Each structure stands twice: as structure tokens, then as C-alpha cells.
XYZ file of C-alpha atoms in Angstrom:
367
model
C 32.837 2.016 -20.461
C 28.775 2.844 -18.367
C 27.518 4.118 -15.478
C 25.891 0.609 -13.562
C 24.681 2.205 -10.839
C 22.250 4.353 -14.168
C 22.381 0.565 -15.884
C 19.562 -0.430 -13.393
C 18.284 2.937 -12.773
C 19.669 3.422 -8.525
C 21.274 6.615 -6.685
C 24.710 5.629 -5.706
C 23.925 4.607 -1.805
C 21.517 1.707 -3.031
C 20.937 -1.029 -0.732
C 21.582 -4.468 -1.440
C 18.126 -5.439 -2.065
C 17.070 -2.036 -3.693
C 19.533 -2.597 -5.914
C 18.602 -6.940 -6.201
C 14.433 -5.315 -6.813
C 15.783 -2.686 -9.437
C 17.848 -5.653 -11.561
C 15.327 -7.860 -10.506
C 12.635 -5.357 -12.457
C 14.889 -4.979 -15.593
C 16.357 -8.098 -16.223
C 12.709 -9.650 -16.160
C 12.009 -7.757 -18.244
C 14.449 -7.327 -20.866
C 15.288 -10.417 -20.822
C 15.927 -12.044 -24.916
C 13.525 -15.162 -24.817
C 9.969 -12.905 -23.440
C 8.122 -10.888 -25.990
C 9.889 -7.632 -26.670
C 13.030 -8.458 -24.684
C 16.445 -6.881 -25.276
C 19.831 -9.793 -24.997
C 22.767 -6.755 -25.104
C 20.584 -4.742 -22.948
C 19.939 -7.989 -20.715
C 23.688 -8.427 -20.775
C 24.641 -5.124 -19.930
C 21.993 -5.942 -16.884
C 24.001 -8.974 -15.937
C 27.213 -6.896 -15.732
C 25.984 -4.482 -13.211
C 24.131 -6.640 -10.910
C 27.298 -8.225 -10.586
C 29.693 -5.943 -9.844
C 27.238 -3.968 -7.321
C 26.099 -7.422 -5.879
C 29.331 -8.263 -4.360
C 30.408 -5.965 -1.639
C 34.171 -6.120 -2.869
C 33.810 -4.897 -5.945
C 31.479 -2.342 -5.225
C 33.495 -1.199 -3.124
C 36.859 -1.544 -5.779
C 34.250 -0.636 -9.022
C 33.710 3.010 -6.215
C 36.600 4.018 -5.393
C 38.327 3.890 -8.772
C 34.733 4.102 -11.421
C 36.085 2.862 -15.423
C 39.242 1.690 -14.822
C 38.263 -0.816 -11.960
C 39.108 -3.752 -13.366
C 42.723 -2.648 -14.177
C 43.220 -1.112 -10.608
C 41.525 -4.289 -9.004
C 43.688 -6.610 -11.203
C 47.354 -4.272 -10.094
C 46.012 -4.610 -6.250
C 46.270 -8.473 -6.754
C 42.542 -8.855 -6.411
C 42.501 -11.118 -10.004
C 40.735 -8.765 -12.086
C 36.796 -8.768 -12.911
C 36.579 -11.858 -14.759
C 33.831 -14.204 -15.959
C 31.339 -11.922 -17.643
C 32.137 -12.944 -20.496
C 29.304 -15.451 -21.358
C 26.135 -16.632 -19.420
C 28.241 -20.556 -18.220
C 26.675 -23.001 -16.503
C 22.722 -23.113 -18.118
C 23.800 -26.352 -19.004
C 21.401 -30.090 -18.594
C 21.381 -30.171 -14.817
C 18.529 -31.346 -12.984
C 18.634 -28.718 -9.701
C 17.481 -26.498 -11.828
C 20.284 -23.308 -11.194
C 23.128 -25.022 -9.719
C 25.316 -24.526 -12.557
C 24.701 -20.913 -12.352
C 29.139 -20.167 -11.150
C 28.783 -16.178 -10.730
C 28.405 -14.634 -7.663
C 24.932 -13.161 -5.956
C 23.383 -16.117 -8.395
C 20.730 -16.199 -5.868
C 19.138 -12.957 -8.236
C 18.782 -14.836 -11.142
C 16.835 -17.947 -9.504
C 14.321 -15.219 -8.649
C 14.961 -13.737 -12.028
C 13.793 -17.144 -14.292
C 11.703 -18.154 -11.268
C 9.633 -14.995 -12.284
C 9.969 -15.338 -16.540
C 9.188 -18.342 -16.516
C 7.057 -19.880 -14.101
C 8.224 -21.860 -11.754
C 9.648 -23.458 -8.311
C 8.712 -22.689 -4.421
C 7.743 -18.590 -5.023
C 4.374 -19.718 -7.532
C 3.477 -22.223 -4.456
C 3.232 -19.757 -2.214
C 1.603 -17.606 -4.944
C -0.838 -19.610 -6.202
C -2.502 -20.548 -2.228
C -2.115 -17.510 -1.097
C -5.635 -17.225 -0.304
C -6.492 -13.741 -2.274
C -7.590 -10.363 -0.297
C -10.654 -8.044 0.051
C -11.574 -4.949 -1.280
C -15.050 -3.176 0.519
C -16.014 0.532 1.031
C -17.130 1.807 4.324
C -19.526 5.057 4.795
C -19.422 7.160 7.498
C -21.165 10.787 8.775
C -18.918 13.396 10.085
C -19.744 12.517 14.218
C -19.104 10.187 13.716
C -15.421 10.706 11.944
C -14.642 12.476 14.429
C -16.132 10.214 17.088
C -14.584 6.873 15.896
C -17.513 3.894 14.923
C -17.628 0.382 15.142
C -19.704 -1.292 11.532
C -20.010 -5.245 10.888
C -19.398 -6.212 7.697
C -22.136 -9.605 6.105
C -19.059 -10.763 3.171
C -18.944 -13.547 1.107
C -16.208 -15.026 0.363
C -13.993 -18.715 0.857
C -13.719 -19.408 4.656
C -11.645 -22.838 6.128
C -14.159 -25.960 5.789
C -14.774 -26.708 9.266
C -15.386 -30.136 8.366
C -11.591 -31.123 6.944
C -10.047 -27.942 9.116
C -8.552 -26.785 5.635
C -6.545 -29.662 4.609
C -9.159 -31.391 2.101
C -9.426 -34.396 3.647
C -11.808 -36.203 5.030
C -11.771 -37.275 8.212
C -10.652 -40.205 8.879
C -8.904 -40.815 5.816
C -5.724 -41.797 5.035
C -2.825 -39.145 3.589
C -0.677 -40.794 1.708
C 2.013 -39.769 -1.121
C 1.838 -37.957 -4.321
C 1.611 -40.180 -7.124
C 2.259 -37.874 -10.035
C 4.721 -35.622 -7.938
C 6.797 -38.555 -4.914
C 5.715 -36.826 -2.559
C 8.280 -32.880 -3.730
C 5.612 -31.479 -4.601
C 6.955 -29.983 -8.448
C 6.321 -31.327 -11.022
C 9.975 -30.300 -13.159
C 10.406 -30.106 -16.816
C 13.353 -29.652 -18.988
C 12.999 -26.413 -20.974
C 15.371 -25.487 -23.898
C 16.556 -21.467 -23.901
C 18.186 -19.191 -25.407
C 21.015 -19.999 -22.353
C 20.391 -23.270 -23.410
C 18.618 -26.412 -21.732
C 17.262 -25.434 -17.978
C 15.021 -27.898 -15.473
C 11.001 -25.338 -14.509
C 10.347 -26.981 -11.230
C 6.386 -25.220 -11.098
C 3.124 -26.989 -8.875
C 1.803 -30.306 -9.113
C -1.466 -29.672 -9.399
C -2.379 -33.354 -7.987
C -1.305 -32.790 -4.287
C -0.744 -28.648 -4.952
C 2.434 -27.977 -3.873
C 2.335 -30.287 -0.684
C 3.123 -33.061 -1.741
C 0.467 -35.577 0.474
C -3.126 -36.615 -0.613
C -5.407 -38.023 0.900
C -7.375 -41.424 0.215
C -10.919 -39.422 -0.054
C -11.640 -35.623 -0.776
C -13.289 -34.190 2.184
C -17.220 -33.322 0.934
C -17.869 -30.924 1.825
C -15.429 -28.677 0.385
C -14.321 -30.792 -2.497
C -11.017 -31.428 -1.605
C -9.769 -27.041 -1.956
C -10.075 -26.871 2.379
C -12.467 -24.499 1.898
C -16.232 -23.207 1.290
C -18.105 -20.247 0.587
C -19.792 -19.211 3.457
C -20.684 -15.717 4.666
C -18.889 -13.934 7.760
C -19.652 -11.227 9.363
C -16.349 -8.897 10.722
C -16.875 -6.654 13.260
C -14.566 -3.253 12.342
C -12.916 -0.490 14.334
C -13.021 3.114 12.525
C -10.253 4.816 14.832
C -11.949 8.683 15.320
C -9.507 11.302 13.168
C -9.580 9.310 10.447
C -9.592 10.674 6.543
C -12.261 10.928 3.708
C -10.540 7.922 1.293
C -8.204 6.780 4.149
C -8.252 2.841 4.234
C -8.057 -0.163 6.710
C -6.429 -3.070 6.293
C -7.368 -6.077 8.863
C -4.988 -8.857 7.781
C -5.742 -12.197 7.497
C -9.504 -11.720 6.810
C -9.876 -11.313 3.363
C -10.759 -14.847 1.159
C -8.758 -18.148 3.012
C -5.947 -19.586 1.512
C -6.694 -22.545 -0.642
C -5.237 -26.458 1.164
C -4.728 -23.976 4.965
C -2.786 -21.655 3.655
C -2.708 -18.272 5.141
C -6.307 -15.865 4.202
C -5.534 -12.207 2.131
C -6.413 -9.460 3.776
C -9.604 -6.857 3.964
C -8.548 -3.462 2.636
C -11.408 -1.088 3.653
C -11.937 2.477 2.516
C -13.948 4.740 4.549
C -16.110 7.882 3.268
C -16.946 10.187 5.829
C -20.313 12.266 3.649
C -19.906 15.492 3.929
C -21.767 17.775 7.129
C -24.568 20.182 6.093
C -22.878 23.280 8.220
C -19.135 21.587 9.485
C -16.542 21.595 7.092
C -12.556 19.117 7.622
C -9.353 21.598 7.626
C -6.724 19.095 8.901
C -7.594 18.087 11.878
C -9.594 21.404 12.602
C -12.910 21.905 12.133
C -14.592 25.499 10.613
C -18.041 26.950 10.568
C -19.127 29.840 9.672
C -21.575 32.011 12.360
C -24.059 34.986 11.320
C -23.736 38.084 14.199
C -25.471 41.320 13.549
C -24.480 44.702 12.859
C -24.669 45.827 16.793
C -23.656 42.837 18.076
C -20.003 42.931 15.768
C -20.014 46.904 16.752
C -21.140 46.987 20.339
C -19.282 42.895 21.109
C -21.719 40.022 21.726
C -21.218 36.489 23.175
C -22.437 33.854 20.968
C -23.205 29.425 20.958
C -21.943 28.128 18.829
C -22.315 24.169 18.297
C -19.566 21.472 17.221
C -19.027 18.607 17.528
C -21.470 17.135 20.724
C -21.537 20.333 22.940
C -22.332 23.956 22.792
C -19.619 25.897 23.366
C -19.887 30.245 24.364
C -17.299 32.441 22.450
C -16.276 35.877 22.863
C -17.285 38.203 20.042
C -14.801 41.594 20.881
C -16.533 44.816 19.603
C -15.785 45.685 16.700
C -15.147 42.684 14.913
C -15.587 42.309 11.407
C -16.898 40.001 8.897
C -14.653 37.192 7.641
C -12.913 37.510 10.702
C -11.883 33.707 11.899
C -11.697 33.302 15.433
C -10.111 30.032 17.224
C -11.035 27.610 20.042
C -8.589 25.196 21.132
C -9.026 21.592 21.249
C -12.337 21.263 20.795
C -11.841 19.751 16.391
C -10.833 16.603 14.972
C -9.274 13.892 17.221
C -5.382 13.403 15.864
C -4.947 10.136 14.009
C -2.246 7.649 15.779
C -1.877 10.826 18.143
C -2.171 12.298 21.317
C -5.059 15.885 21.201
C -7.737 17.163 19.213
C -6.977 20.489 15.720
C -9.100 23.144 16.820
C -12.174 24.531 16.151
C -12.318 27.801 13.558
C -15.093 29.941 13.701
C -15.375 32.412 11.038
C -17.448 35.500 11.086
C -20.414 36.953 8.916
C -22.077 40.252 9.788
C -25.044 39.949 9.325
C -26.658 43.487 6.649
C -30.105 43.910 7.443
C -31.881 43.732 3.412
C -35.404 46.434 5.910
C -34.925 49.185 8.334
C -37.732 50.644 10.327
C -37.752 54.196 10.448
C -35.983 54.560 14.348
C -33.524 52.288 12.751
C -32.872 54.910 10.224
C -33.020 57.495 11.661
C -30.453 56.396 14.420
C -28.460 54.587 11.192
C -28.299 57.766 9.963
C -26.734 59.733 13.301
C -24.555 57.211 13.903
C -23.464 57.919 9.950
C -22.204 61.309 11.087
C -20.397 60.986 13.640
C -18.713 59.003 11.916
C -18.234 61.509 9.710
């Protein structure tokens, strides 16, 4: 007997939601009525789901493995009957209530996905579309945070009808096409027999109500296209390419349904001197040979301030010094990263006679 967990492609410790999600994905893929479907694979997936979605059956399957049916029957559990076929898909004007196997809620979702019926489709159709936009900020704004105002041309809720789609003062009445149910039912013949498919009523768009007169401003859609200014707060420490989401700031939904979301991708311009590494700022500073040999104090400039840094005597080119807490704010947390300064010892290209003499004297001392 095939491993049911492997059949669904889930771990043995998978949650009920993970099992249901895997089942829906596979059943949608292998449904015999779909192009590229596989009847045998579809039945295997169903059998695995019927066991693993039932707590008692799953527990006994985990305990007895391949012999779970016989073990269950021996313990008076009545075995695991009910997998001989897909009974219950006869003509049923109420949809899928005739499907008798346990875990049928998963089947209702699957058939809604496969055939496009039911309230789930209605919700997907009515909710407003998401919007994606890009915003560019400077390196300094990335460190300190910034604000941007976006001007977007998008669907907004109609101000005349408030999203209802009806002309103000017009009478609201029961939809004549769907008789107030919001759905149109259609009999479908499939591999399993005849069943009923439900789809959203095109006249009332699933609301079950219509108006005697459509709104003159939006034409009955409940939304219009307009320019809208949206202020965006960009937090300090945001990464280049990171996305900010603003719930409900996308396209308005039809007939007062929820709006979509606005997703803003932030682009950080490069700095001519400074670089970012995690939450640290990195820069390179040149010093003279004498400063490296004798030591000194130099001034380094980071975002918004100038800092004094001590150069110890004997500093080597390429050494990195750390100034703690002067880097980039930790996004969503407290504190900042560090400021890292890489020292470059500058070798003079031309020397005066006196400088050459001194260098030779120094060389003799080194020897």
C-alpha cells in the first residue's frame, strides 16, 4: 500500500491545514475532467486525503501503517470502508451535499476551484485589484527614514452612490434574474455524473439586489477612476528592493467590496562614498604614511554628522576601525549598526630631496 503522506507530498507531522492545502493543489491538477488529468492518480489522492483528514483514521494509520485497515477492523473500529468509489454525485439541486465521505469540505473547495462556482468565486471577482509601485530614495533617506506622496490613477469608491451602484434616491429591489440568491445554477455533466454548478449572477453581481436606476456617475459599478494622493511612510533602515504594503490602498472593489492592497517596492540609490553591509555603514579614508606610522586623529563624515577617530601608531593599510552605534537603524527593532572605517595608507608619488634623505635614513634604521 502506498504511503499516504508521500501521495500528498506532506511530512508525517503536517497540520490539518497543510494536508488540506496539499490535497486541494493535487486534486485540482489531476482532476479527470481537466486537460492533463489522471483518473488513477486522482483516486489515490482522494483515498489518502480521506484517511489523513480524519483524526481517528490518521491516528490508526500512523500506528499500524500498511495494515491499518485490518488492525482497525480487529479492534472493532469497523475498518475504513467508503473508498470503493465516489458515491453521492447524483443530481442534487443543493450542490454537493450528496457526497457522503468525511472531509467533504475539501471537496467543495476543489470543485469550486475546478469549475469556477460558488461564493468563493464571487469574493475573488468583487475584491479590488492590488497595485504595485516603485519609489526611489537616497542613501541618506534610507538611514533616516523618509516620506513620499504618490499620485495614483486608480479605481476609488464612487462618491455619489457610496459604492452601492444605485442612483441616490432610487429604489432597491430583488434581482429578477437570480431571484435574490446572488447565484445562477447550471446543471453540469462530468466524469462522476451530473451535479450543479453555481456561478455569480451577472446582473446583480452576487448581491441579490438591484436598483431601479443605476448611478449616473459610476454607471452602476460602485467605483470610478480618479487620481488619488497617498502618503507613504518609509521606515529608517529599509533594504534596497524591500516592499511596503498598505492594506486597502489598492483598486476599490466593485459595489462596495473591499479594496485591494498597495505594494511599494523601495529602491535605494547608491552613495558616492558610503556603502551598506547589513546594518553597518562602510567607508574608506586615506591617511599619510606619517599619520600611519606616528598615529593621529582624523575627521570622518557619516550621515548627518562628523566624527573624530583616533589612528593608532603603526596602523597598516587595509585595517578596519569600528565606531559603534553610528550605522543604520535596525528595521523593526532598537539600536543601530556600526560605522566601519577602512584605512588606506597613501604612498607619495613624488618626494623632495629632503624627504628622500629622511626616507633613506629611516630605511637604514629599519635595517
